[in-house]
Amino acid sequence: MIHIENNVFTLHTRRTTYQLKADAHGVLLHTYYGARIGSDDLSPLIQLVDRGFSPNPNELGRERNYSLDTLPQEYSSCGVGDYRMPAVVVQNADGSHLADLRFQKYETRPGKYALPGLPAFYGAEADTLVITLEDHVTRLAVELYYGVFEEYDLICRAARIANHGGASVQLLRACSACLDFPRDDLDFITFDGRHTMERELCRTPVRPGVQSVGSVRGTSSHQHNPFVMLCERNADEDHGLCFGAALLYSGGFEAAVESNQFHDARFTIGITPHHFCWTLEPGDSFTTPEAAFICSPDGFAAMSHRWHRAIRTHLCRDPYKGRRRPLLVNNWEATLFDFDADKLVEIAAAAAPLGIDMLVMDDGWFGTRSSDFGGLGDWTVNESKLPGGLEALVPRVKALGLDFGLWIEPEMVSEDSELYRAHPDWAFHAPNRAPSRGRSQLVLDFTRADVRDYIYDTLCQVLRNADIRYLKWDFNRSLSDVWSVALPPERQGEVYHRYILGLYDMLERFHRDFPDLLIEGCSGGGGRFDAGMLYYTPQIWCSDNTDAIDRLRIHYGTSFCYPVSSMGSHVSAVPNGQTGRTTPLETRGIVAMSGAFGYELDLSEASPEERAIMKRQNEDYHKYYNLIHFGDYYRLTNPFENERYTAWEHVSEDKREALVSLVKGTARAALPCLTLRLRGLDESLRYRVNGEGSWLGGTLMHAGYPIPTGGGDYRAIQLHLTAE
Ligand code: DGJ
């Protein structure tokens, strides 16, 4: 709900309030964000004090206690007296770097705004507010968009920057949002890592100066995720004020927090300003990606529940936002590049009796690709591996009762490919320089419509020739040598962002033309695991690390923002290919089933005992599907702090059913007995645990449930609770 009175704009969600005010000088102040309160004007909380070295706007004459440098602002301008991080930086035609943004007008609209060509939350039940600011000299206008989803406490923001003046302007920084807090006694939580070990939680106190995470790789990256949090120092799963911020963007980003001289904090999030320079000719505009915020007055768990629901229902799109995801077997870790049609059919035949829904043929099916040195770009079937092509293979798999899915990496080209030999200029490279290779491959210039059209058309032919239900869309390097033959030198600063717009254009075309196709995102696992991709690909391969114990940490970090339905997660063989660790098959199943579940091993080699376990796992996955995919997810332990065991829980919305999963660490003798306290249950309901006993919800939550000791390394336990 949006309440507007005397230029005070109060955005109410069910549990939070966000307020801004255009003051008498036209400065858009940020007055409050936190637990839900009324709609009173909160600007009297801002005390005006004469501060040395904090300049005063010229129109204030001798007045010295009003300074942009000390006021909490909604979208900070640049070069006119605020020395904290600007939301926008420009270079005007006269060479100055000034933008003094003042309030012009506002409008409200029913429903959630959309952003052309960019991913965004959607929903008719949301409300939109648009506030326009303008620099009266250059006539650079900034439209600030707000989308308010009451039920999820979700506030979405974006900015459209338009040149209404008569001279060109260069945008050097254009944040999606800026958020000022009248305090800096906060922690900054980020999710950092590397290829095969993504999204490890890092929590640090906000300290004087700027702290930031981001990516200059052209992707959202394995290294830092475009979801971050700010929270009170004592905040934990159940207590304390916390704010989550997600950028719906799959390219380079920056999320930064600055504590200033008076211990106020400013947070900004948006496209990385590194290599960014966008020219706005008179009449042009630039729209930032969307940033989304959820504030929880009562800890992390409640915040995560709202992110999960909002992403599942208002970001992921039909038909797969509600449709059951296929339980799949992927041949990558089973065969790597070394497979043929008979091998795939053998795996499918072994999968069918286990209740597996789909076979996914991974990398190596096209062109001359027999290793990662060649073939990318040639999206025609390699008939020496697959005689008769997909037209012959897919019916064989379907005859066994499985659907068929396919791996692609459309944004890449190998130098050893027909495509590269015909169009070397289609790959990113700068004049007179040989481009760096990543995984021995180059990146296609997706800023160019002709390049995208060609790739799209060749992939369409593949999709139209066989019954393909799923694509795994991979991306296996970071960008380098970014320069486009299609743009003049002065516009090369636009290439990184235009690349992402090209990617989104391609994904949107697939969504439009193949509405039933499920696309799983992937970038060497979780290198592009972001809310932007989830608009097009409702699940993303979480990590190239399939080790169940490492996955506990990866899933933990990922779960703060992203729902389990988004996390591609498979059982693989042991010893694990990434870590060399051997874990029980039951444990691998329990870990992977809290995600978009599947297998990644040669099922034809599984023993009868293993097959019996897998069959049970698949039955359990179907039995618990709604609970896992649509229930509330509780982190019961933090695997970064507790090495003895990791536990998590899914609770149905009506609290009548829950599934608790617990994985132990390495076994040790004579450990203390373990009592696990559950969460999210109804205190007054009685529950049966795995069909036995009668436990009061309050008892299970406050006193706990006894977990049997022993059992060896990495043993897992699952408890299914049903209300009596
Ligand atoms: C990286 C992916 O994450 C893997 O699962 C696999 O698809 C390989 N690429 C194939 O090259």
mmCIF file of C-alpha atoms in Angstrom, residues 66-271:
data_model
loop_
_atom_site.group_PDB
_atom_site.id
_atom_site.type_symbol
_atom_site.label_atom_id
_atom_site.label_comp_id
_atom_site.label_asym_id
_atom_site.label_seq_id
_atom_site.Cartn_x
_atom_site.Cartn_y
_atom_site.Cartn_z
ATOM 1 C CA TYR A 66 21.501 22.030 5.453
ATOM 2 C CA SER A 67 23.942 19.957 3.459
ATOM 3 C CA LEU A 68 23.567 17.164 0.925
ATOM 4 C CA ASP A 69 26.635 15.664 2.598
ATOM 5 C CA THR A 70 24.749 14.875 5.786
ATOM 6 C CA LEU A 71 21.170 14.257 4.669
ATOM 7 C CA PRO A 72 19.804 10.744 4.121
ATOM 8 C CA GLN A 73 18.947 10.651 0.439
ATOM 9 C CA GLU A 74 16.979 8.393 -1.818
ATOM 10 C CA TYR A 75 19.141 8.591 -4.941
ATOM 11 C CA SER A 76 22.312 10.526 -4.263
ATOM 12 C CA SER A 77 23.555 12.942 -6.887
ATOM 13 C CA CYS A 78 27.151 13.732 -7.800
ATOM 14 C CA GLY A 79 29.541 16.649 -7.642
ATOM 15 C CA VAL A 80 27.313 19.085 -5.752
ATOM 16 C CA GLY A 81 28.360 18.571 -2.165
ATOM 17 C CA ASP A 82 27.618 15.007 -1.110
ATOM 18 C CA TYR A 83 30.929 13.186 -0.678
ATOM 19 C CA ARG A 84 29.476 9.764 0.000
ATOM 20 C CA MET A 85 28.943 7.175 -2.728
ATOM 21 C CA PRO A 86 26.841 8.645 -5.529
ATOM 22 C CA ALA A 87 23.972 6.700 -7.061
ATOM 23 C CA VAL A 88 24.698 8.261 -10.404
ATOM 24 C CA VAL A 89 27.819 9.762 -11.987
ATOM 25 C CA VAL A 90 27.672 11.690 -15.242
ATOM 26 C CA GLN A 91 29.981 13.532 -17.518
ATOM 27 C CA ASN A 92 28.133 16.444 -19.068
ATOM 28 C CA ALA A 93 28.815 17.913 -22.487
ATOM 29 C CA ASP A 94 30.801 20.736 -20.816
ATOM 30 C CA GLY A 95 33.060 18.151 -19.168
ATOM 31 C CA SER A 96 31.652 18.636 -15.653
ATOM 32 C CA HIS A 97 30.672 15.678 -13.468
ATOM 33 C CA LEU A 98 27.659 17.293 -11.845
ATOM 34 C CA ALA A 99 24.078 16.239 -11.426
ATOM 35 C CA ASP A 100 21.863 17.965 -8.866
ATOM 36 C CA LEU A 101 18.688 15.925 -8.824
ATOM 37 C CA ARG A 102 15.587 17.604 -7.445
ATOM 38 C CA PHE A 103 11.989 16.505 -7.186
ATOM 39 C CA GLN A 104 9.743 17.188 -10.166
ATOM 40 C CA LYS A 105 6.632 15.045 -9.911
ATOM 41 C CA TYR A 106 5.276 11.616 -9.046
ATOM 42 C CA GLU A 107 2.635 9.180 -10.214
ATOM 43 C CA THR A 108 1.206 5.917 -8.954
ATOM 44 C CA ARG A 109 0.041 2.979 -11.040
ATOM 45 C CA PRO A 110 -1.795 -0.206 -10.191
ATOM 46 C CA GLY A 111 0.250 -3.367 -10.726
ATOM 47 C CA LYS A 112 3.976 -3.820 -10.832
ATOM 48 C CA TYR A 113 6.025 -1.858 -13.383
ATOM 49 C CA ALA A 114 7.941 -3.892 -15.990
ATOM 50 C CA LEU A 115 11.394 -3.126 -17.382
ATOM 51 C CA PRO A 116 11.657 -3.629 -21.149
ATOM 52 C CA GLY A 117 14.341 -6.184 -21.988
ATOM 53 C CA LEU A 118 15.246 -6.788 -18.342
ATOM 54 C CA PRO A 119 14.102 -9.311 -15.753
ATOM 55 C CA ALA A 120 11.787 -7.984 -13.060
ATOM 56 C CA PHE A 121 9.357 -9.208 -10.437
ATOM 57 C CA TYR A 122 5.813 -9.106 -11.802
ATOM 58 C CA GLY A 123 2.330 -9.119 -10.309
ATOM 59 C CA ALA A 124 -0.997 -7.385 -10.683
ATOM 60 C CA GLU A 125 -1.437 -7.177 -6.908
ATOM 61 C CA ALA A 126 1.621 -4.954 -6.457
ATOM 62 C CA ASP A 127 1.543 -1.146 -6.571
ATOM 63 C CA THR A 128 3.901 1.105 -8.465
ATOM 64 C CA LEU A 129 5.167 4.549 -7.548
ATOM 65 C CA VAL A 130 7.267 6.597 -9.959
ATOM 66 C CA ILE A 131 9.076 9.699 -8.704
ATOM 67 C CA THR A 132 10.840 11.965 -11.160
ATOM 68 C CA LEU A 133 13.917 13.990 -10.237
ATOM 69 C CA GLU A 134 15.658 16.396 -12.584
ATOM 70 C CA ASP A 135 18.802 18.473 -12.836
ATOM 71 C CA HIS A 136 17.505 21.881 -13.886
ATOM 72 C CA VAL A 137 20.667 22.826 -15.806
ATOM 73 C CA THR A 138 21.299 19.736 -17.965
ATOM 74 C CA ARG A 139 17.711 18.497 -17.806
ATOM 75 C CA LEU A 140 18.888 15.031 -16.953
ATOM 76 C CA ALA A 141 15.865 13.295 -15.443
ATOM 77 C CA VAL A 142 15.823 10.258 -13.182
ATOM 78 C CA GLU A 143 12.614 8.315 -12.798
ATOM 79 C CA LEU A 144 12.731 6.216 -9.653
ATOM 80 C CA TYR A 145 10.477 3.169 -9.824
ATOM 81 C CA TYR A 146 9.075 1.467 -6.748
ATOM 82 C CA GLY A 147 7.117 -1.787 -6.833
ATOM 83 C CA VAL A 148 5.487 -2.748 -3.551
ATOM 84 C CA PHE A 149 4.439 -6.347 -2.847
ATOM 85 C CA GLU A 150 2.681 -6.196 0.497
ATOM 86 C CA GLU A 151 2.471 -9.867 1.296
ATOM 87 C CA TYR A 152 6.164 -10.600 0.748
ATOM 88 C CA ASP A 153 7.503 -7.349 2.264
ATOM 89 C CA LEU A 154 9.160 -6.945 -1.096
ATOM 90 C CA ILE A 155 10.117 -3.519 -2.393
ATOM 91 C CA CYS A 156 11.523 -3.400 -5.907
ATOM 92 C CA ARG A 157 13.422 -0.465 -7.299
ATOM 93 C CA ALA A 158 14.886 0.633 -10.602
ATOM 94 C CA ALA A 159 15.865 3.925 -12.204
ATOM 95 C CA ARG A 160 15.312 5.237 -15.701
ATOM 96 C CA ILE A 161 17.726 8.007 -16.554
ATOM 97 C CA ALA A 162 16.628 10.199 -19.445
ATOM 98 C CA ASN A 163 18.369 13.014 -21.229
ATOM 99 C CA HIS A 164 15.787 15.759 -21.703
ATOM 100 C CA GLY A 165 18.473 18.328 -22.477
ATOM 101 C CA GLY A 166 19.964 19.411 -25.774
ATOM 102 C CA ALA A 167 23.484 17.987 -25.348
ATOM 103 C CA SER A 168 24.779 14.481 -24.933
ATOM 104 C CA VAL A 169 25.581 13.139 -21.459
ATOM 105 C CA GLN A 170 27.756 10.197 -20.507
ATOM 106 C CA LEU A 171 26.599 7.980 -17.705
ATOM 107 C CA LEU A 172 29.567 6.614 -15.758
ATOM 108 C CA ARG A 173 27.656 5.053 -12.903
ATOM 109 C CA ALA A 174 23.946 4.296 -12.663
ATOM 110 C CA CYS A 175 22.892 2.436 -9.538
ATOM 111 C CA SER A 176 19.634 0.598 -9.351
ATOM 112 C CA ALA A 177 19.117 1.804 -5.806
ATOM 113 C CA CYS A 178 20.677 3.735 -2.981
ATOM 114 C CA LEU A 179 19.576 3.270 0.615
ATOM 115 C CA ASP A 180 20.643 5.486 3.511
ATOM 116 C CA PHE A 181 20.481 4.309 7.127
ATOM 117 C CA PRO A 182 20.738 6.685 10.097
ATOM 118 C CA ARG A 183 23.115 4.202 11.787
ATOM 119 C CA ASP A 184 26.148 2.080 11.006
ATOM 120 C CA ASP A 185 26.060 -0.397 13.873
ATOM 121 C CA LEU A 186 25.243 -3.060 11.302
ATOM 122 C CA ASP A 187 26.831 -6.178 9.843
ATOM 123 C CA PHE A 188 27.371 -6.628 6.116
ATOM 124 C CA ILE A 189 26.741 -10.190 4.954
ATOM 125 C CA THR A 190 27.974 -11.327 1.573
ATOM 126 C CA PHE A 191 28.062 -14.672 -0.223
ATOM 127 C CA ASP A 192 31.499 -15.268 -1.669
ATOM 128 C CA GLY A 193 33.499 -18.116 -3.082
ATOM 129 C CA ARG A 194 35.026 -19.580 -6.180
ATOM 130 C CA HIS A 195 34.341 -22.112 -8.920
ATOM 131 C CA THR A 196 33.161 -25.326 -7.178
ATOM 132 C CA MET A 197 32.700 -23.584 -3.813
ATOM 133 C CA GLU A 198 30.153 -20.818 -4.270
ATOM 134 C CA ARG A 199 28.201 -18.597 -1.888
ATOM 135 C CA GLU A 200 30.019 -19.059 1.406
ATOM 136 C CA LEU A 201 28.555 -16.685 3.943
ATOM 137 C CA CYS A 202 30.870 -13.912 5.136
ATOM 138 C CA ARG A 203 29.698 -11.568 7.918
ATOM 139 C CA THR A 204 31.665 -8.454 8.850
ATOM 140 C CA PRO A 205 30.824 -5.351 10.864
ATOM 141 C CA VAL A 206 30.286 -2.224 8.801
ATOM 142 C CA ARG A 207 33.362 -0.073 9.397
ATOM 143 C CA PRO A 208 34.337 3.477 8.386
ATOM 144 C CA GLY A 209 34.793 3.864 4.650
ATOM 145 C CA VAL A 210 33.477 1.736 1.834
ATOM 146 C CA GLN A 211 33.160 -2.063 1.814
ATOM 147 C CA SER A 212 32.010 -3.657 -1.384
ATOM 148 C CA VAL A 213 31.643 -6.882 -3.294
ATOM 149 C CA GLY A 214 31.042 -7.231 -6.988
ATOM 150 C CA SER A 215 32.094 -8.696 -10.251
ATOM 151 C CA VAL A 216 33.965 -7.247 -13.215
ATOM 152 C CA ARG A 217 33.850 -10.593 -15.054
ATOM 153 C CA GLY A 218 30.843 -9.834 -17.213
ATOM 154 C CA THR A 219 28.860 -12.392 -15.190
ATOM 155 C CA SER A 220 27.401 -12.195 -11.726
ATOM 156 C CA SER A 221 30.196 -14.665 -10.847
ATOM 157 C CA HIS A 222 31.148 -17.545 -8.574
ATOM 158 C CA GLN A 223 33.236 -15.120 -6.545
ATOM 159 C CA HIS A 224 30.541 -12.821 -5.132
ATOM 160 C CA ASN A 225 26.788 -13.111 -5.385
ATOM 161 C CA PRO A 226 24.514 -10.162 -6.232
ATOM 162 C CA PHE A 227 22.523 -10.878 -3.086
ATOM 163 C CA VAL A 228 23.800 -9.259 0.107
ATOM 164 C CA MET A 229 22.423 -8.388 3.519
ATOM 165 C CA LEU A 230 22.714 -5.726 6.173
ATOM 166 C CA CYS A 231 21.575 -6.569 9.667
ATOM 167 C CA GLU A 232 21.753 -5.560 13.273
ATOM 168 C CA ARG A 233 24.800 -6.856 15.097
ATOM 169 C CA ASN A 234 22.780 -9.293 17.184
ATOM 170 C CA ALA A 235 20.571 -10.498 14.328
ATOM 171 C CA ASP A 236 20.276 -14.248 13.842
ATOM 172 C CA GLU A 237 17.791 -16.677 12.332
ATOM 173 C CA ASP A 238 14.981 -15.586 14.661
ATOM 174 C CA HIS A 239 15.845 -12.133 15.921
ATOM 175 C CA GLY A 240 16.925 -8.723 14.815
ATOM 176 C CA LEU A 241 16.324 -6.369 11.974
ATOM 177 C CA CYS A 242 17.798 -7.452 8.669
ATOM 178 C CA PHE A 243 17.666 -6.271 5.084
ATOM 179 C CA GLY A 244 18.291 -8.426 2.039
ATOM 180 C CA ALA A 245 19.110 -6.841 -1.318
ATOM 181 C CA ALA A 246 19.109 -8.749 -4.598
ATOM 182 C CA LEU A 247 20.129 -7.361 -7.950
ATOM 183 C CA LEU A 248 18.214 -8.941 -10.823
ATOM 184 C CA TYR A 249 21.217 -8.899 -13.080
ATOM 185 C CA SER A 250 23.531 -11.528 -14.531
ATOM 186 C CA GLY A 251 26.449 -9.281 -15.483
ATOM 187 C CA GLY A 252 29.084 -7.385 -13.516
ATOM 188 C CA PHE A 253 27.725 -5.678 -10.422
ATOM 189 C CA GLU A 254 28.708 -3.780 -7.327
ATOM 190 C CA ALA A 255 27.057 -3.866 -3.904
ATOM 191 C CA ALA A 256 28.650 -1.456 -1.462
ATOM 192 C CA VAL A 257 28.112 -0.044 1.987
ATOM 193 C CA GLU A 258 29.762 3.114 3.256
ATOM 194 C CA SER A 259 29.919 4.289 6.831
ATOM 195 C CA ASN A 260 30.505 8.021 6.927
ATOM 196 C CA GLN A 261 31.976 10.489 9.407
ATOM 197 C CA PHE A 262 28.738 10.670 11.411
ATOM 198 C CA HIS A 263 28.191 6.923 11.499
ATOM 199 C CA ASP A 264 25.399 6.843 8.980
ATOM 200 C CA ALA A 265 25.487 4.035 6.413
ATOM 201 C CA ARG A 266 24.794 4.288 2.702
ATOM 202 C CA PHE A 267 24.160 1.197 0.634
ATOM 203 C CA THR A 268 24.256 1.180 -3.167
ATOM 204 C CA ILE A 269 23.692 -1.648 -5.607
ATOM 205 C CA GLY A 270 23.812 -1.782 -9.389
ATOM 206 C CA ILE A 271 25.859 -2.466 -12.495
#
